[in-house]
Amino acid sequence: MKQSIFLSKSRYIRALQCVKSLWLKTHKSEVLDTPDDNVLTKFSTGDKVGELAYGLFSKGVKIEFQNSTFEEKCQLTKDLIDQDQEIIYEATFSYRGIVAMVDILQNTKSGLIINEVKSSTSLKDVYLDDCALQYYVLSNLGYSVNQVNLIYINKNYIREDELNLDEFFIVDDITQQVVSKQRQVEQNLIDFEQALALEEEPNIDIGKQCFHPYECDAYTYCWDKQRNLCHHENIFNIARLNQDKKFNLYRQNIINFSDIKDLSMFNAQQQIQIKACLNQEIIINKDKIKAFLATLSYPVYHLDFETFSQAIPEFKVVRPYEQIPFQFSLHY
Ligand code: SF4
């Protein structure tokens, strides 16, 4: 296979989600949204969970991300494997421009074991694709890969005095699923290379892929700049209307509220929203409000509270990602 593009795991996953996203990232990255605080927090949580998982495989050597080129990282990884280093964190490999960094690599006498760590509490399809690319790179470099494990968080774990890593993490052997994807990886790489060679961006319309598996950072560009869909009066902003229905309407060219001919396909609340926008009127159901207020008797308490959650629980009897109230106000 003739493969000469630069492709990391994250760029590969981006392309699987939408090849236009990869094209934009490569040729027009200035249109992409900068990551917001939520995205940055997710990255940071991922890093922390990844480092915590090192504790499952002690005495490893880490290939540091800073202060060296990819070529140097690959060479260092190769040297460590040749020297029979048993555990390597962030082991780095490159095959024809495809770079794969393995979170935790086990170098055993019978072959290599890839361990991919995720801060999620479930095994998602996108992780299989991520690992399939790692397997593709390592096996094409001539390494014998015996096993691929996905390590993720056990949502039922309850912390005691100390964090118990063996109970906190779940380790799933996903070797078979990863091996079965190898042909597809090869084909995908050919397709992505062809798409990247295009002078114009691929003609791909918005769709459910814009949000799955991740919210695409070309959202503002595709939805707002190209389709002008970020204003309020369109079907994508109808409250509690599921995504399938929204895209069904979109494909029938029913996009703006003014395109809607039959209101009966929407529930009562949605009809209020559409009518209020179309007629520029404020709709207040005074009878319902009065009926509700009549159910109250003094003293009336107003409770508000805030919560936070942690992937790695710092407190006893708390589960991963459990909502922990930390502040409240009660007015009466
Ligand atoms: S916003 Fe949607 S259509 Fe645009 S690049 Fe991203 S996934 Fe593709």
PDB file of C-alpha atoms and ligand atoms in Angstrom, residues 17-22 24 204-207 209-211 216-223 226, ligand 1:
ATOM      1  CA  GLN A  17     -16.306  10.533  11.925  1.00  0.00           C
ATOM      2  CA  CYS A  18     -16.259  12.765   8.836  1.00  0.00           C
ATOM      3  CA  VAL A  19     -13.604  12.993   6.165  1.00  0.00           C
ATOM      4  CA  LYS A  20     -14.422  16.653   5.612  1.00  0.00           C
ATOM      5  CA  SER A  21     -13.328  17.284   9.202  1.00  0.00           C
ATOM      6  CA  LEU A  22      -9.913  15.777   8.460  1.00  0.00           C
ATOM      7  CA  LEU A  24     -10.456  21.022   7.163  1.00  0.00           C
ATOM      8  CA  ILE A 204     -20.359  16.507   2.846  1.00  0.00           C
ATOM      9  CA  ASP A 205     -23.545  17.861   4.323  1.00  0.00           C
ATOM     10  CA  ILE A 206     -24.235  18.212   8.026  1.00  0.00           C
ATOM     11  CA  GLY A 207     -25.696  15.136   9.710  1.00  0.00           C
ATOM     12  CA  GLN A 209     -21.990  12.523  12.345  1.00  0.00           C
ATOM     13  CA  CYS A 210     -21.422  16.121  13.495  1.00  0.00           C
ATOM     14  CA  PHE A 211     -22.054  14.981  17.080  1.00  0.00           C
ATOM     15  CA  CYS A 216     -17.027  18.176  15.685  1.00  0.00           C
ATOM     16  CA  ASP A 217     -14.907  21.301  15.984  1.00  0.00           C
ATOM     17  CA  ALA A 218     -16.012  22.401  12.514  1.00  0.00           C
ATOM     18  CA  TYR A 219     -19.521  22.915  13.888  1.00  0.00           C
ATOM     19  CA  THR A 220     -19.507  26.712  13.616  1.00  0.00           C
ATOM     20  CA  TYR A 221     -18.039  26.564  10.118  1.00  0.00           C
ATOM     21  CA  CYS A 222     -20.433  23.962   8.667  1.00  0.00           C
ATOM     22  CA  TRP A 223     -23.572  24.835  10.583  1.00  0.00           C
ATOM     23  CA  GLN A 226     -22.074  27.476   5.458  1.00  0.00           C
TER      24      GLN A 226
HETATM   25  S1  SF4 B   1     -19.420  19.775  11.339  1.00  0.00           S
HETATM   26 FE1  SF4 B   1     -20.293  17.916  10.511  1.00  0.00          FE
HETATM   27  S2  SF4 B   1     -20.174  18.080   8.289  1.00  0.00           S
HETATM   28 FE2  SF4 B   1     -18.809  19.621   9.170  1.00  0.00          FE
HETATM   29  S3  SF4 B   1     -16.811  18.627   9.190  1.00  0.00           S
HETATM   30 FE3  SF4 B   1     -17.750  18.303  11.171  1.00  0.00          FE
HETATM   31  S4  SF4 B   1     -18.792  16.347  11.042  1.00  0.00           S
HETATM   32 FE4  SF4 B   1     -18.331  17.006   8.943  1.00  0.00          FE
END
